[in-house]
PDB file of C-alpha atoms in Angstrom:
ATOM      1  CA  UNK J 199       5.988  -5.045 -53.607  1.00 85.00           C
ATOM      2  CA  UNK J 200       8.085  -4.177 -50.911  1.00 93.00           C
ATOM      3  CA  UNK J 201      10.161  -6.615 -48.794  1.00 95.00           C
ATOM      4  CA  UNK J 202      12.595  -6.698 -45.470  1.00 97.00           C
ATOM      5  CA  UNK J 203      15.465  -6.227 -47.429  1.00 97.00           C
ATOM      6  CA  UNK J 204      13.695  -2.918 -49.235  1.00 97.00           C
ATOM      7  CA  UNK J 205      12.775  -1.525 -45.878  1.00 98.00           C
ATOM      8  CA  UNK J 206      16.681  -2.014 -44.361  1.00 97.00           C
ATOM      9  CA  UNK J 207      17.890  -0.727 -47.570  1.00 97.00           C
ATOM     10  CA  UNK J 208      15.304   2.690 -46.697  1.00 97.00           C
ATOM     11  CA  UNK J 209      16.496   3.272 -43.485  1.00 97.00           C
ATOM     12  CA  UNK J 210      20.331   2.753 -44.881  1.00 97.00           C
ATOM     13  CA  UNK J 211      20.011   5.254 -47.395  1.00 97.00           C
ATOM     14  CA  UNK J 212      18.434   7.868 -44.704  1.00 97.00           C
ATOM     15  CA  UNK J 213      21.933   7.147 -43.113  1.00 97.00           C
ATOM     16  CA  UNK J 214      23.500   7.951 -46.214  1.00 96.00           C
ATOM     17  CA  UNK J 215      24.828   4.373 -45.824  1.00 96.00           C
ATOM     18  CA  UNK J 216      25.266   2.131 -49.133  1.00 95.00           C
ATOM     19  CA  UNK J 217      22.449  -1.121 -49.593  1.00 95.00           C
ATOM     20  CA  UNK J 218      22.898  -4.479 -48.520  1.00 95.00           C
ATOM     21  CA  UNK J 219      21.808  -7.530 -50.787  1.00 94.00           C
ATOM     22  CA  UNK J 220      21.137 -10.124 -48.067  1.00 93.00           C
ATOM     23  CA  UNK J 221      20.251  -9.535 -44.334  1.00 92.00           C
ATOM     24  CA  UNK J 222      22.847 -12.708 -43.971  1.00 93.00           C
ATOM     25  CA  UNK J 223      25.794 -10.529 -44.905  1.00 90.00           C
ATOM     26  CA  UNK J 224      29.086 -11.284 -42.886  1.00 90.00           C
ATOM     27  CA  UNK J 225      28.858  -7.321 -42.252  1.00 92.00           C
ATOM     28  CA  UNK J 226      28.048  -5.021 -39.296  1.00 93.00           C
ATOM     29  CA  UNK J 227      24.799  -3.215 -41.173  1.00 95.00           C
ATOM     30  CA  UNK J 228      23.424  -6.663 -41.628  1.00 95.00           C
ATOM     31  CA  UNK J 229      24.040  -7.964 -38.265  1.00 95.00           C
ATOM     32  CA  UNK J 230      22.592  -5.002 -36.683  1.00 96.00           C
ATOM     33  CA  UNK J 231      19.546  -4.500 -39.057  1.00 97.00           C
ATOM     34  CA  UNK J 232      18.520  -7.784 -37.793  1.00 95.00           C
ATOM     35  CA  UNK J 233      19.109  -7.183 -34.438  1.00 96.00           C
ATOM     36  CA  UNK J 234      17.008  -4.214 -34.433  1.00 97.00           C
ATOM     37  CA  UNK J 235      14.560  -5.031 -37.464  1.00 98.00           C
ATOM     38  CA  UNK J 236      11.719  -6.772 -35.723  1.00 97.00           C
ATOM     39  CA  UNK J 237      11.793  -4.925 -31.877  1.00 98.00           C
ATOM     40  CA  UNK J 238      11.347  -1.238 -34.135  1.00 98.00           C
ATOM     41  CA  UNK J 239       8.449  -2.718 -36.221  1.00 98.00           C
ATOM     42  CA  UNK J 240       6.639  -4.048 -32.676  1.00 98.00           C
ATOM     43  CA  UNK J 241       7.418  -0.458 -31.126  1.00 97.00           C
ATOM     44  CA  UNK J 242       6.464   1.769 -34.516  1.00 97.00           C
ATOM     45  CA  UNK J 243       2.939  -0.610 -34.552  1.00 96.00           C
ATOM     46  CA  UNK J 244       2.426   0.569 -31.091  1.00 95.00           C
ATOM     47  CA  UNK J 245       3.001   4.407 -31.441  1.00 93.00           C
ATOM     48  CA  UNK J 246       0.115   4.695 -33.755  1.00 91.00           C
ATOM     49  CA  UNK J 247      -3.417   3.100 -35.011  1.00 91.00           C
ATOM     50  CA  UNK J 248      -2.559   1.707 -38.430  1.00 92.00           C
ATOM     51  CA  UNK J 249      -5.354   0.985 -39.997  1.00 90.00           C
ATOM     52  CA  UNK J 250      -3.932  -2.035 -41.568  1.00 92.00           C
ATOM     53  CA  UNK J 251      -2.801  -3.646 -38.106  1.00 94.00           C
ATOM     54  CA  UNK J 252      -6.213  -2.824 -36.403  1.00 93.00           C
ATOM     55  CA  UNK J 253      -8.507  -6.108 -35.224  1.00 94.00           C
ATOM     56  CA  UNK J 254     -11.699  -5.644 -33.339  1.00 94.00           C
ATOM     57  CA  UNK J 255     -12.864  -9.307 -31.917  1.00 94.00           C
ATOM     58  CA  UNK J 256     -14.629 -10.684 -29.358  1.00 96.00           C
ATOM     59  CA  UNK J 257     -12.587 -11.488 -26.395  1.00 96.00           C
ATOM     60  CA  UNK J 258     -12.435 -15.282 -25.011  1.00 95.00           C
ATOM     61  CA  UNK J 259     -13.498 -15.541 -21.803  1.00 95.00           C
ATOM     62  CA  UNK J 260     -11.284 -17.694 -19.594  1.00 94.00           C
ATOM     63  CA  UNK J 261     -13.794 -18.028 -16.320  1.00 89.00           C
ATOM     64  CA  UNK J 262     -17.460 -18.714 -16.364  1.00 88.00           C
ATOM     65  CA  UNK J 263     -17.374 -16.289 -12.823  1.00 90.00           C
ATOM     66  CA  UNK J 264     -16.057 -13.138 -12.044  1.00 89.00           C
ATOM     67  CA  UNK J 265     -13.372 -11.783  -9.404  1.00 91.00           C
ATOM     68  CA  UNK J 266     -14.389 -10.572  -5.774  1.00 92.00           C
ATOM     69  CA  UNK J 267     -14.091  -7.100  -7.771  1.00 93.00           C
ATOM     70  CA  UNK J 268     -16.640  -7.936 -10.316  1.00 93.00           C
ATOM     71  CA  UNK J 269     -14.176  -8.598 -13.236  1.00 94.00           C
ATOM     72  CA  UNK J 270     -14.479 -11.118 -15.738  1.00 94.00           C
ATOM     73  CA  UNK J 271     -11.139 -12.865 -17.049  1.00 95.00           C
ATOM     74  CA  UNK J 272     -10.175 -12.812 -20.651  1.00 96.00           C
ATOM     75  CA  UNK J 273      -7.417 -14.448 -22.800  1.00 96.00           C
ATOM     76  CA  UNK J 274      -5.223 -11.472 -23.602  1.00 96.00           C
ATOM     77  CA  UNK J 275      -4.973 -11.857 -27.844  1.00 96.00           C
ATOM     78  CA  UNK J 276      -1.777 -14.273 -29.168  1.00 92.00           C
ATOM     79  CA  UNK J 277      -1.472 -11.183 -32.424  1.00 93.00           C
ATOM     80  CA  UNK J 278      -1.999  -8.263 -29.775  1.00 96.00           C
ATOM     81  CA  UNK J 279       0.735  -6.050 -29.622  1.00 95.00           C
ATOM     82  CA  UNK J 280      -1.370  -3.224 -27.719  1.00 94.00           C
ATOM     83  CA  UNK J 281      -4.861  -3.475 -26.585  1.00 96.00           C
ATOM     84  CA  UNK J 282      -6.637   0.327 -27.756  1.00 94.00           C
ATOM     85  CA  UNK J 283     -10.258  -0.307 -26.476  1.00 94.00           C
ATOM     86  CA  UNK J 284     -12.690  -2.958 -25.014  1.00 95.00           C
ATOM     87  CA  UNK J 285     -16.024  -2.676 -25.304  1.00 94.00           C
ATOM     88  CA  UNK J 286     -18.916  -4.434 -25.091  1.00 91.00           C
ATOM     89  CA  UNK J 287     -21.956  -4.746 -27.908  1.00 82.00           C
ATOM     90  CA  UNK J 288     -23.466  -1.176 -28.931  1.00 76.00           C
ATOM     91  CA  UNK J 289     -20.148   0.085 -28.625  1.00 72.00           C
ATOM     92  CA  UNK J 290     -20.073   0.678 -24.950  1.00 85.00           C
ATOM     93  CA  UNK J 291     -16.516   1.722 -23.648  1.00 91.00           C
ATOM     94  CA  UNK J 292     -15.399  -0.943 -20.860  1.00 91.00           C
ATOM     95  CA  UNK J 293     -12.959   0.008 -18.024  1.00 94.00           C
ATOM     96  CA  UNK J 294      -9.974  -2.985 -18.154  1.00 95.00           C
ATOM     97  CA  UNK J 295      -6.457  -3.589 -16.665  1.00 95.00           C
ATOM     98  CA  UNK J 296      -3.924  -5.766 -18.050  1.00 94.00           C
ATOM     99  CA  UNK J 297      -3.039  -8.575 -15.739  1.00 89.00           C
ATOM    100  CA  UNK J 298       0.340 -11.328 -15.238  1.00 93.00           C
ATOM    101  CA  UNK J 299      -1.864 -14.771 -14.468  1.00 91.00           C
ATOM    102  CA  UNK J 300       1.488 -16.571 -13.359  1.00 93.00           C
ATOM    103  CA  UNK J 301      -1.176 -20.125 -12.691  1.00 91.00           C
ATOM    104  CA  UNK J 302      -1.539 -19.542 -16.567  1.00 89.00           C
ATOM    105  CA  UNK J 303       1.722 -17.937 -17.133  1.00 93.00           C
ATOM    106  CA  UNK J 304       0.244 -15.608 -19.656  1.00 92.00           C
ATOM    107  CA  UNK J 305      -1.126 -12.079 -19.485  1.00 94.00           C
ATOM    108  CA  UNK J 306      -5.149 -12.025 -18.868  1.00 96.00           C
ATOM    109  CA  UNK J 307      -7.131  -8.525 -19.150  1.00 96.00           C
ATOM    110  CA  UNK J 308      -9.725  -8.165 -16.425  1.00 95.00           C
ATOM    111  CA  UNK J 309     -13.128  -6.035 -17.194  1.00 95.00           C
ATOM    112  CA  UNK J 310     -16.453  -5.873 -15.569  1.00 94.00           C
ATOM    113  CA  UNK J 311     -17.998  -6.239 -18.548  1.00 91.00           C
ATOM    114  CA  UNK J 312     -18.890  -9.817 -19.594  1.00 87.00           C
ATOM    115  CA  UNK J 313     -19.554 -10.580 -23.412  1.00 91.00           C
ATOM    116  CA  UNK J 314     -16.596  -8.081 -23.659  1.00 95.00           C
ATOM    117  CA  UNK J 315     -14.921  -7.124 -27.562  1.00 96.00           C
ATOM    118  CA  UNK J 316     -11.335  -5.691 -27.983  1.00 95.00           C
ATOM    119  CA  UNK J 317      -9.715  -3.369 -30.190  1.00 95.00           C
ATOM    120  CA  UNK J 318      -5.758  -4.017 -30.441  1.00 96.00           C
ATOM    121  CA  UNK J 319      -3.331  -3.537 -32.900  1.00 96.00           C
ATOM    122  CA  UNK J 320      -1.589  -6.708 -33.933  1.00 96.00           C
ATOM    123  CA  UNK J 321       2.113  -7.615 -34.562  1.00 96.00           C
ATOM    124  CA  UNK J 322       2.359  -7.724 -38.442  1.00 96.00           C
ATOM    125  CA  UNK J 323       5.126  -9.691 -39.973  1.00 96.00           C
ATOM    126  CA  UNK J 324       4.297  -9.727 -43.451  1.00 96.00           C
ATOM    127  CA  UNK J 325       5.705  -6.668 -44.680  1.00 97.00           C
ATOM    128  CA  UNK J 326       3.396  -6.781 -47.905  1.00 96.00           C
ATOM    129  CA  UNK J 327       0.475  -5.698 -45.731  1.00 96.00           C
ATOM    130  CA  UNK J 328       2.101  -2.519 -44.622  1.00 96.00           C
ATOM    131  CA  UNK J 329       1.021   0.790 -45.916  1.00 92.00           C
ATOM    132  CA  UNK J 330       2.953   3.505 -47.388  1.00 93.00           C
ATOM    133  CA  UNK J 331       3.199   5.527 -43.864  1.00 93.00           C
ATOM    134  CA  UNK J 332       4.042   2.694 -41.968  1.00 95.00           C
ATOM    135  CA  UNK J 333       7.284   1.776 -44.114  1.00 96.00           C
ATOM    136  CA  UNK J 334       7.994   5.484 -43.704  1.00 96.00           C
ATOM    137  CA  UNK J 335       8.185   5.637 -40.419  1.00 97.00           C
ATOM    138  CA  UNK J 336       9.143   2.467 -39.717  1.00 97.00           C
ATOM    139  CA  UNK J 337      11.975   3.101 -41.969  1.00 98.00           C
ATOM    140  CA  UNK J 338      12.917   6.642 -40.111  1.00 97.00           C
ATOM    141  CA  UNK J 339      12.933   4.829 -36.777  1.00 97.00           C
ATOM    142  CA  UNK J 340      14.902   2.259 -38.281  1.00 98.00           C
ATOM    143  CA  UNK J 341      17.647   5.065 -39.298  1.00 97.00           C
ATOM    144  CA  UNK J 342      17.660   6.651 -36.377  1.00 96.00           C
ATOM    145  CA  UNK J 343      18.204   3.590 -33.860  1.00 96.00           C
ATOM    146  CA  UNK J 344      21.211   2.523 -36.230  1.00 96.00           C
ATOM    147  CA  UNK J 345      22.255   5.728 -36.338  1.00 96.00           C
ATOM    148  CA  UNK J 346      25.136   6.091 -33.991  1.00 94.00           C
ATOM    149  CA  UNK J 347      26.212   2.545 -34.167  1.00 93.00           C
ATOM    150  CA  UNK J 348      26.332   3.082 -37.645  1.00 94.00           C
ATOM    151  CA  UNK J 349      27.547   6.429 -38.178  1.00 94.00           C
ATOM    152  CA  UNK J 350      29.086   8.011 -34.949  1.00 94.00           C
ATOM    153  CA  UNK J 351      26.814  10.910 -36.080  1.00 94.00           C
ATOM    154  CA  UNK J 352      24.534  11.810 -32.751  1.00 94.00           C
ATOM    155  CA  UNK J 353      23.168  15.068 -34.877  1.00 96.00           C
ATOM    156  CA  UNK J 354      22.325  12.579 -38.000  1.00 96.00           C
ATOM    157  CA  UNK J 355      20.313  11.084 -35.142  1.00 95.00           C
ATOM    158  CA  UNK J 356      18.679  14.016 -33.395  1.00 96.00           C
ATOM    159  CA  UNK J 357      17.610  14.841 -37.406  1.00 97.00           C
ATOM    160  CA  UNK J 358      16.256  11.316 -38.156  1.00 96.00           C
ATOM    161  CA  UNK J 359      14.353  11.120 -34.908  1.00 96.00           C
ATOM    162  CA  UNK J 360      12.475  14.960 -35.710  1.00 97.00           C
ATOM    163  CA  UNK J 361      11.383  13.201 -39.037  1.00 97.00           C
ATOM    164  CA  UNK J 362      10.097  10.109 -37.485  1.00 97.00           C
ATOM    165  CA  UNK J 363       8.092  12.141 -35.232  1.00 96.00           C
ATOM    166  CA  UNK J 364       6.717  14.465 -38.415  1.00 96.00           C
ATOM    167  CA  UNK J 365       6.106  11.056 -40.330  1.00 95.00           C
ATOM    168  CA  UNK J 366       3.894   9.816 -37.623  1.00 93.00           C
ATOM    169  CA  UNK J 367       1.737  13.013 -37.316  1.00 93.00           C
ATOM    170  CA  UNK J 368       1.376  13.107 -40.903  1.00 92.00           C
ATOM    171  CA  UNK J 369      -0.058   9.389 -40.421  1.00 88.00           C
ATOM    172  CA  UNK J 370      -2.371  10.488 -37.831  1.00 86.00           C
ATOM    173  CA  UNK J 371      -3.243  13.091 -39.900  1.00 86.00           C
ATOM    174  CA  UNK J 372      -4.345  10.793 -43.221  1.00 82.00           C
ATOM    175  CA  UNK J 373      -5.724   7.775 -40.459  1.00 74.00           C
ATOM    176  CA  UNK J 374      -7.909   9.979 -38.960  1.00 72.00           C
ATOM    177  CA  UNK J 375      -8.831  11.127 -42.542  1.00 72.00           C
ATOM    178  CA  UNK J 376      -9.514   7.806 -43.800  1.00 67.00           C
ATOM    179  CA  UNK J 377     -11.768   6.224 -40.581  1.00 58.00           C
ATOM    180  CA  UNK J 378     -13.881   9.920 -39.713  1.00 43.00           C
ATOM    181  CA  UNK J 379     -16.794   8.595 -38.042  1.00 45.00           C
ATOM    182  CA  UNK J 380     -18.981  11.772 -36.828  1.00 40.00           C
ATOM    183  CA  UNK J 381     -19.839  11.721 -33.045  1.00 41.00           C
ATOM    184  CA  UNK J 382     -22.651  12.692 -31.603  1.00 38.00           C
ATOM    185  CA  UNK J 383     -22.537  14.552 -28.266  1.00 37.00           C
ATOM    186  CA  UNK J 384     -19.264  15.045 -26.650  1.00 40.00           C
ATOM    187  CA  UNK J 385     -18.533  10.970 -26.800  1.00 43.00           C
ATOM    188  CA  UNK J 386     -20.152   8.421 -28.564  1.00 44.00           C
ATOM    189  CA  UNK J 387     -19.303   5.870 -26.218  1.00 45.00           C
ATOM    190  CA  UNK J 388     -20.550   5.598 -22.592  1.00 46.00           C
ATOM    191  CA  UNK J 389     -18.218   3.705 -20.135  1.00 52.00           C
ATOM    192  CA  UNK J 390     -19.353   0.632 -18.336  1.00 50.00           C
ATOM    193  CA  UNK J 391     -17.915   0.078 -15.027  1.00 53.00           C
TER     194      UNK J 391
END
């Protein structure tokens, strides 16, 4: 079972830096592993399509009419920390833009396809749910963030940074592994506009 603290204490020891018991230390690894925990988790879930953060569901229309343009208005997802695909039933690729609705003060995504389903991958707090890779290279990009404020060391850095980016194609690698789905044709999906 891994936890927060396990995950700080990971990206520590790639800085050759000693552990930390509590995340509420009076110390400067503490304070600055909680600055940076959470806005490197959002941004490592984003580089990639873990399999465990992955949600396809049906997007909730916000309009019963479309836009001059044709576009239907959906509520962007509350968990969505990138939107990957939306599509509509049979798998059908829809064209969409992200959108700032100040009247609603929230972020809308606009499509000409109505009955429309998205594919996003969703903020994940619970680190029990993250897989192996993930706490690898979450724990690399963790390192190498803290690096120089922790160590002064800007080649420790440059070194931590080449092994996130080796930990993440080694991801790809096993994700794409795990979720092969043969194609037929040059694209299984065909693009609604």
């Amino acid at each position: 079972m891994i936890s927060k603290i396990d995950i700080c204490n990971l990206a520590l020891a790639h800085l050759g830096q000693s552990a930390i018991s509590s995340l509420e230390q009076e110390n400067d690894k503490a304070r600055r592993l909680n600055l940076f925990y959470a806005p490197v988790r959002d941004e490592v879930l984003r580089t990639h399509n873990w399999a465990f953060a992955g949600v396809q569901e049906p997007l909730a229309l916000l309009e019963d009419t479309c836009d001059e343009q044709g576009r239907w208005s959906y509520k962007y997802p509350n968990e969505a920390l990138f939107i990957r695909r939306v599509f509509t039933v049979g798998c059908n690729r829809a064209v969409f833009e992200e959108f700032f609705r100040p009247d609603l003060h929230s972020r809308v995504i606009l499509t000409p396809a109505k009955q429309a389903y998205s594919e996003y991958t969703r903020r994940i707090t619970d680190e029990m749910l993250f897989d192996a890779a993930f706490i690898k290279s979450f724990s690399l990009a963790l390192a190498c963030d803290l690096a120089v404020c922790l160590t002064a060391d800007t080649q420790l850095a440059a070194q931590l940074l080449q092994k996130y980016t080796l930990s993440l194609q080694e991801a790809r690698r096993s994700n794409a592994a795990e979720s092969f789905v043969p194609q037929t044709g040059e694209d299984a999906f065909t693009e609604v506009r």
